[in-house]
Coordinates of C-alpha atoms in Angstrom, one line a residue:
M1329 CA 250.4 149.4 175.3
V1330 CA 249.3 146.4 177.3
V1331 CA 246.9 147.4 180.1
T1332 CA 246.8 145.3 183.2
N1333 CA 245.3 147.8 185.6
P1334 CA 243.2 150.6 184.0
L1335 CA 244.4 153.1 186.7
D1336 CA 247.9 152.7 185.4
L1337 CA 246.7 154.9 182.4
L1338 CA 246.3 157.7 184.9
D1339 CA 249.8 157.5 186.4
Y1340 CA 250.7 161.0 185.1
A1341 CA 247.2 162.6 185.3
M1342 CA 248.2 164.7 188.4
A1343 CA 251.4 166.2 186.7
P1344 CA 251.6 170.0 186.8
L1345 CA 251.6 172.0 183.6
R1346 CA 255.4 172.2 183.4
S1347 CA 255.6 168.4 182.9
A1348 CA 252.1 167.5 181.8
R1349 CA 251.6 165.2 178.8
A1350 CA 248.6 163.9 176.9
L1351 CA 247.0 160.7 178.4
P1352 CA 248.2 157.4 177.0
F1353 CA 246.3 156.6 173.9
A1354 CA 244.9 153.4 175.5
A1355 CA 243.0 155.6 177.9
Y1356 CA 240.7 156.5 175.0
R1357 CA 240.0 152.8 174.1
D1358 CA 240.4 150.7 177.2
P1359 CA 237.1 149.0 178.2
A1360 CA 238.1 148.5 181.9
L1361 CA 238.9 152.2 182.3
F1362 CA 235.6 153.1 180.5
N1363 CA 233.6 151.0 182.9
L1364 CA 235.3 152.6 185.9
E1365 CA 234.6 156.1 184.4
M1366 CA 230.9 155.2 184.0
E1367 CA 230.6 153.9 187.5
Q1368 CA 232.5 156.7 189.4
L1369 CA 232.0 159.7 187.1
F1370 CA 228.8 159.4 185.2
R1371 CA 226.9 157.4 187.9
G1372 CA 228.8 159.1 190.7
D1373 CA 229.0 162.8 189.8
W1374 CA 226.8 165.6 188.5
V1375 CA 226.0 165.2 184.8
A1376 CA 224.5 168.0 182.5
V1377 CA 221.4 167.3 180.5
C1378 CA 219.5 170.3 178.9
P1379 CA 218.3 173.8 179.4
A1380 CA 215.7 174.0 182.2
N1381 CA 213.5 176.4 180.1
A1382 CA 213.2 173.7 177.4
L1383 CA 211.0 171.9 179.9
S1384 CA 208.9 174.9 180.9
G1385 CA 205.4 173.6 180.9
P1386 CA 203.7 171.0 183.1
G1387 CA 204.3 167.5 181.8
D1388 CA 207.3 168.5 179.6
Y1389 CA 210.0 165.9 179.8
I1390 CA 213.2 164.6 178.2
A1391 CA 213.9 160.9 178.3
L1392 CA 217.5 159.7 178.0
H1393 CA 220.2 157.6 179.5
V1394 CA 222.6 159.0 182.1
G1395 CA 225.5 156.7 183.0
G1396 CA 223.5 153.9 181.3
E1397 CA 220.5 154.5 183.6
P1398 CA 217.2 155.3 181.8
L1399 CA 215.8 158.5 183.1
A1400 CA 213.0 161.0 182.5
I1401 CA 213.5 164.6 183.6
V1402 CA 209.9 165.8 184.1
R1403 CA 208.3 169.2 184.9
G1404 CA 205.5 168.5 187.3
E1405 CA 202.2 170.2 187.7
D1406 CA 203.7 171.9 190.7
G1407 CA 206.4 173.4 188.6
E1408 CA 209.2 171.2 190.0
L1409 CA 211.7 169.3 187.9
R1410 CA 212.2 165.7 188.9
A1411 CA 214.6 163.0 187.6
L1412 CA 212.6 159.8 187.5
S1413 CA 213.5 156.3 186.6
N1414 CA 212.1 155.6 183.1
V1415 CA 211.7 151.9 183.9
C1416 CA 208.4 150.4 184.8
R1417 CA 208.3 148.8 188.3
H1418 CA 206.2 145.9 186.9
R1419 CA 208.6 144.1 184.5
G1420 CA 211.3 146.6 183.6
T1421 CA 210.0 148.0 180.3
L1422 CA 211.2 151.4 179.1
M1423 CA 208.2 153.7 179.3
L1424 CA 209.0 157.0 177.5
D1425 CA 210.7 157.1 174.2
S1426 CA 214.0 159.0 174.1
G1427 CA 213.8 162.7 173.3
V1428 CA 211.6 165.6 174.3
D1429 CA 207.8 165.5 174.6
C1430 CA 204.9 166.2 176.9
L1431 CA 203.1 163.7 179.1
E1432 CA 199.5 163.1 178.1
G1433 CA 197.3 164.1 181.0
G1434 CA 200.3 164.4 183.3
T1435 CA 200.6 160.6 183.4
I1436 CA 203.4 158.1 182.6
V1437 CA 201.9 155.0 181.2
C1438 CA 203.9 151.8 180.5
P1439 CA 203.4 150.6 176.9
Y1440 CA 203.5 146.9 178.0
H1441 CA 200.8 146.5 180.5
A1442 CA 199.7 150.1 181.1
W1443 CA 200.9 150.4 184.6
S1444 CA 200.7 154.2 185.3
Y1445 CA 202.5 156.8 187.4
D1446 CA 201.9 160.5 188.0
D1447 CA 204.4 163.2 187.0
S1448 CA 206.1 162.9 190.4
G1449 CA 206.6 159.1 189.9
V1450 CA 203.9 157.9 192.3
F1451 CA 202.3 154.7 191.3
R1452 CA 198.7 155.2 190.2
G1453 CA 197.3 151.9 189.1
A1454 CA 197.5 148.6 187.2
P1455 CA 194.7 147.4 184.9
Y1456 CA 193.1 144.0 185.5
A1457 CA 194.7 143.6 188.9
Q1458 CA 191.6 141.6 189.9
G1459 CA 191.5 142.9 193.4
L1460 CA 195.2 142.5 194.1
K1461 CA 196.4 145.4 196.2
I1462 CA 199.6 146.8 194.9
N1463 CA 201.5 148.9 197.4
P1464 CA 202.2 152.4 195.9
Q1465 CA 205.3 152.9 198.2
E1466 CA 206.9 149.8 196.8
H1467 CA 206.0 150.4 193.2
S1468 CA 206.6 154.1 192.7
L1469 CA 209.5 155.2 190.5
P1470 CA 212.9 155.9 192.0
Q1471 CA 213.9 159.6 192.0
F1472 CA 217.3 161.1 191.6
R1473 CA 218.9 164.4 192.4
V1474 CA 218.3 167.4 190.2
E1475 CA 219.9 170.9 190.3
V1476 CA 219.6 173.8 187.9
W1477 CA 222.8 175.8 187.5
M1478 CA 222.9 178.9 185.2
G1479 CA 219.8 177.6 183.4
V1480 CA 221.2 174.1 182.8
V1481 CA 219.7 171.0 184.3
F1482 CA 222.2 168.6 186.0
V1483 CA 221.3 165.2 187.5
C1484 CA 223.2 163.0 189.9
L1485 CA 222.6 159.3 190.6
N1486 CA 224.8 159.4 193.7
P1487 CA 223.0 160.4 196.9
D1488 CA 226.3 161.1 198.6
A1489 CA 227.8 163.6 196.1
P1490 CA 228.2 167.1 197.4
P1491 CA 225.7 169.6 196.0
L1492 CA 226.5 171.0 192.6
T1493 CA 226.0 174.6 193.6
E1494 CA 228.5 174.1 196.4
R1495 CA 231.1 172.7 194.0
L1496 CA 230.6 175.5 191.5
A1497 CA 230.2 178.4 193.9
G1498 CA 233.4 180.1 192.7
I1499 CA 232.2 180.5 189.2
A1500 CA 229.3 182.8 189.8
P1501 CA 231.4 186.0 190.6
R1502 CA 233.4 185.4 187.4
L1503 CA 230.2 185.4 185.3
A1504 CA 228.4 188.2 187.0
E1505 CA 229.3 190.6 184.1
F1506 CA 227.1 188.6 181.8
D1507 CA 223.9 188.8 183.9
M1508 CA 223.3 185.1 183.6
P1509 CA 219.6 185.2 184.7
S1510 CA 218.9 187.3 181.6
Y1511 CA 219.5 184.2 179.3
H1512 CA 216.1 182.6 179.5
V1513 CA 215.1 181.8 175.9
A1514 CA 215.9 178.2 175.2
G1515 CA 216.8 177.1 171.6
P1516 CA 215.0 174.0 170.2
L1517 CA 216.4 170.8 171.5
A1518 CA 217.9 168.7 168.7
A1519 CA 218.4 165.0 168.9
P1520 CA 221.9 164.1 170.1
E1521 CA 224.6 163.2 167.6
V1522 CA 226.7 160.1 168.0
W1523 CA 230.4 160.7 167.5
D1524 CA 232.8 157.9 167.0
A1525 CA 235.2 159.1 169.6
N1526 CA 235.9 158.7 173.3
W1527 CA 234.1 161.1 175.6
K1528 CA 237.3 162.4 177.1
L1529 CA 238.7 163.3 173.7
I1530 CA 235.5 165.2 172.8
L1531 CA 235.5 167.1 176.1
E1532 CA 239.2 168.0 175.8
N1533 CA 238.6 169.3 172.3
G1534 CA 235.7 171.4 173.4
M1535 CA 237.5 173.0 176.3
E1536 CA 240.8 174.1 174.6
S1537 CA 241.2 177.0 172.2
Y1538 CA 244.6 175.8 170.9
H1539 CA 243.1 174.1 167.9
L1540 CA 240.9 176.9 166.6
F1541 CA 243.5 178.4 164.2
K1542 CA 243.9 175.1 162.4
V1543 CA 240.6 173.1 162.7
H1544 CA 238.3 176.2 162.5
K1545 CA 240.3 178.5 160.4
D1546 CA 237.3 179.6 158.3
T1547 CA 234.7 179.6 161.1
L1548 CA 235.5 180.1 164.8
E1549 CA 239.1 181.4 164.2
Q1550 CA 237.5 184.4 162.3
I1551 CA 235.6 185.4 165.4
T1552 CA 237.4 184.0 168.4
P1553 CA 241.0 183.6 167.3
T1554 CA 243.5 181.4 169.1
R1555 CA 245.8 184.3 169.6
G1556 CA 243.2 186.0 171.8
A1557 CA 242.7 183.0 174.1
Y1558 CA 243.7 183.1 177.8
Y1559 CA 243.3 181.1 181.0
I1560 CA 241.3 182.7 183.8
E1561 CA 241.0 180.3 186.8
G1562 CA 240.7 176.6 187.3
S1563 CA 241.1 173.4 189.2
A1564 CA 240.0 169.8 189.0
A1565 CA 236.4 170.9 189.9
W1566 CA 236.0 173.4 187.1
T1567 CA 237.9 175.7 184.8
L1568 CA 237.2 179.1 183.2
T1569 CA 239.1 180.2 180.2
G1570 CA 238.4 183.1 177.8
G1571 CA 239.3 184.9 174.7
A1572 CA 238.8 187.9 172.5
I1573 CA 235.9 188.3 170.0
V1574 CA 237.0 190.2 167.0
E1575 CA 234.5 192.6 165.4
D1576 CA 235.2 192.0 161.7
S1577 CA 234.0 188.5 160.7
G1578 CA 233.9 189.0 157.0
S1579 CA 232.5 191.2 154.3
G1580 CA 229.1 191.1 152.7
I1581 CA 225.7 190.2 154.1
V1582 CA 226.9 187.0 155.8
G1583 CA 229.7 188.8 157.5
Q1584 CA 227.3 191.5 158.7
L1585 CA 224.9 188.9 160.1
L1586 CA 227.8 187.1 161.8
N1587 CA 228.9 190.3 163.4
R1588 CA 225.3 190.9 164.5
L1589 CA 225.2 187.4 166.1
F1590 CA 228.5 187.3 167.8
W1591 CA 229.5 191.0 168.4
S1592 CA 227.4 192.4 171.1
S1593 CA 225.6 195.7 170.6
S1594 CA 226.4 196.5 174.2
G1595 CA 230.1 196.4 173.4
G1596 CA 231.1 192.9 174.6
D1597 CA 234.5 192.0 173.2
H1598 CA 235.2 188.7 174.9
Y1599 CA 233.8 185.3 175.7
T1600 CA 234.2 183.0 178.8
L1601 CA 234.4 179.3 178.4
V1602 CA 233.2 177.1 181.3
S1603 CA 234.4 173.6 181.7
I1604 CA 232.7 171.3 184.2
P1605 CA 233.7 167.7 184.0
P1606 CA 232.7 165.1 183.3
S1607 CA 230.1 166.2 180.9
F1608 CA 229.8 170.0 180.2
V1609 CA 231.6 172.7 178.2
G1610 CA 229.8 176.0 177.7
V1611 CA 230.6 179.4 176.1
V1612 CA 229.0 182.7 177.3
T1613 CA 229.1 186.0 175.5
D1614 CA 227.0 189.2 175.9
E1615 CA 224.6 187.6 173.4
S1616 CA 224.3 183.9 174.2
W1617 CA 225.1 181.0 176.5
D1618 CA 225.8 177.9 174.4
W1619 CA 227.2 174.5 175.3
I1620 CA 227.8 170.9 174.5
V1621 CA 227.2 167.9 176.8
V1622 CA 228.8 164.5 176.4
H1623 CA 227.2 161.2 177.5
P1624 CA 229.4 158.1 176.8
I1625 CA 228.0 155.1 175.0
S1626 CA 231.1 152.9 174.6
P1627 CA 234.9 153.5 174.8
T1628 CA 234.8 154.8 171.3
S1629 CA 231.4 156.4 170.8
T1630 CA 229.6 159.2 172.6
S1631 CA 226.3 161.0 172.4
V1632 CA 226.8 164.8 172.0
F1633 CA 224.0 167.1 173.0
Q1634 CA 223.9 170.8 172.1
G1635 CA 222.1 173.4 174.1
S1636 CA 221.7 177.2 174.2
L1637 CA 220.0 180.1 176.0
T1638 CA 219.7 183.7 174.7
K1639 CA 218.4 186.9 176.2
Q1640 CA 215.7 187.3 173.6
S1641 CA 214.3 185.4 170.6
V1642 CA 216.4 185.6 167.5
D1643 CA 214.8 186.5 164.2
R1644 CA 214.5 183.7 161.6
V1645 CA 217.2 184.9 159.2
S1646 CA 219.7 185.3 162.1
Q1647 CA 218.7 181.9 163.5
R1648 CA 219.3 180.2 160.2
I1649 CA 222.8 181.8 159.9
A1650 CA 223.6 180.9 163.5
D1651 CA 222.4 177.3 163.0
G1652 CA 224.4 176.9 159.9
Y1653 CA 227.5 178.4 161.4
A1654 CA 227.2 176.2 164.5
S1655 CA 226.7 173.1 162.4
A1656 CA 229.8 174.0 160.4
F1657 CA 232.2 174.2 163.3
L1658 CA 230.6 171.3 165.2
E1659 CA 231.1 169.2 162.1
E1660 CA 234.7 170.3 162.1
D1661 CA 235.0 169.3 165.7
R1662 CA 233.4 165.9 165.0
A1663 CA 235.7 165.2 162.1
I1664 CA 238.9 166.0 164.0
C1665 CA 237.8 164.1 167.1
E1666 CA 237.0 161.0 165.0
R1667 CA 240.3 161.4 163.2
A1668 CA 242.1 161.6 166.5
Q1669 CA 240.3 158.6 167.8
A1670 CA 241.5 156.6 164.8
G1671 CA 245.0 157.6 165.6
M1672 CA 244.6 156.3 169.2
A1673 CA 244.7 152.8 167.8
S1674 CA 248.4 153.1 167.6
R1675 CA 250.4 150.8 169.9
H1676 CA 253.8 152.3 169.1
S1677 CA 253.2 155.9 169.8
Q1678 CA 252.4 158.0 172.9
G1679 CA 251.1 161.3 173.8
G1680 CA 253.4 164.4 173.9
R1681 CA 253.8 167.5 176.1
L1682 CA 250.9 169.8 176.7
V1683 CA 251.5 173.4 175.9
P1684 CA 250.4 176.4 178.1
L1685 CA 247.2 176.9 176.0
E1686 CA 246.2 173.4 177.2
R1687 CA 246.3 174.2 180.9
V1688 CA 242.5 173.5 180.9
V1689 CA 243.2 170.0 179.7
V1690 CA 245.7 169.6 182.6
D1691 CA 242.9 170.6 185.0
F1692 CA 240.6 168.0 183.4
H1693 CA 243.3 165.3 183.9
H1694 CA 243.5 166.4 187.5
Y1695 CA 239.8 165.8 187.7
L1696 CA 240.2 162.2 186.4
G1697 CA 243.0 161.5 188.9
W1698 CA 241.0 163.0 191.7
R1699 CA 237.7 161.1 191.0
L1700 CA 239.2 157.8 189.8
T1701 CA 242.3 157.3 192.0
G1702 CA 241.4 159.4 195.1
Q1703 CA 244.5 161.6 194.8
Q1704 CA 244.0 165.1 196.1
P1705 CA 244.2 167.6 193.2
P1706 CA 246.4 170.7 193.2
A1707 CA 244.9 174.0 194.6
P1708 CA 243.1 176.3 192.1
H1709 CA 245.2 178.3 189.8
V1710 CA 244.4 181.9 188.8
E1711 CA 245.9 183.8 185.9
V1712 CA 243.5 186.5 184.8
S1713 CA 241.7 188.7 187.3
R1714 CA 238.9 190.0 185.1

């Protein structure tokens, strides 16, 4: 497919379910569309980062790129989270290494000429200035918007975007049964994985349950089978789907431990999956709140972050089982996404019809059409009242 205008790849994005199709394969490779997505979505909308409780102490920070912009999300001495530029105001050096750490003495110090800033980004000083007065107002670090929603940190580089809590207000009543504030124990933050696949492909895979019976037949399908999946409510702004959790996940000690991890002692028998484009897909059960976050690197590569919150600390044996189990099905997801990306190289094939189990993917395409072309998306759709 020859692409002259990247928006032509979204011609059918606003189609209703009855006529919806997969996006053209070029949409997962085209550099011009990718650049537009980075500008209007990842630099223009709310992007998920990490659990707020993973940055619980003064000086705790995570340094990463959002929409290509180097940021540091820092917990200040005053307890506030701030999204600061991670670029020195002197000569543009990256200051904090990528990953999670804690500021020494609550100060950000540039590794080039040791210009320093406090944990709120205010310029503190420059060595050997020899009497030159440097205006702190002109040399403090730019700040960006931060919101914490359901324990997850989101940042936004766009000062004009509506508040995230306003956009997601309709989700809270649907999650009330899970008592979301009770999930407060953050799992350890692992370094992101780089998947050789387009961010949209990874997000679509994460939000739909249609593939579980095939891709995850020995893992997720044993606990959250495709046959038990259903659509709850959704629109271009967000979508909720759900599914049954089966009690018997196998025999023997491993099966018993998996039952213990995924089948709630309080009787929970279902999960709810939360999709918030452009970056977040999470699953909540009576026992945990787990998610993946995607941050694009190039048209065909993406950083994938994992995050989780639980109600209480998990014992070591259970944690090892859970970590191994999660690694197994995420590796299955990675393999199928990279395999699909390889198929997207075809110039003589095109995407087919989307089935009802992929209504959430249709909502995501409506998001793309809404944010990239300015078309008004359809009204929210409701199927399950629970």
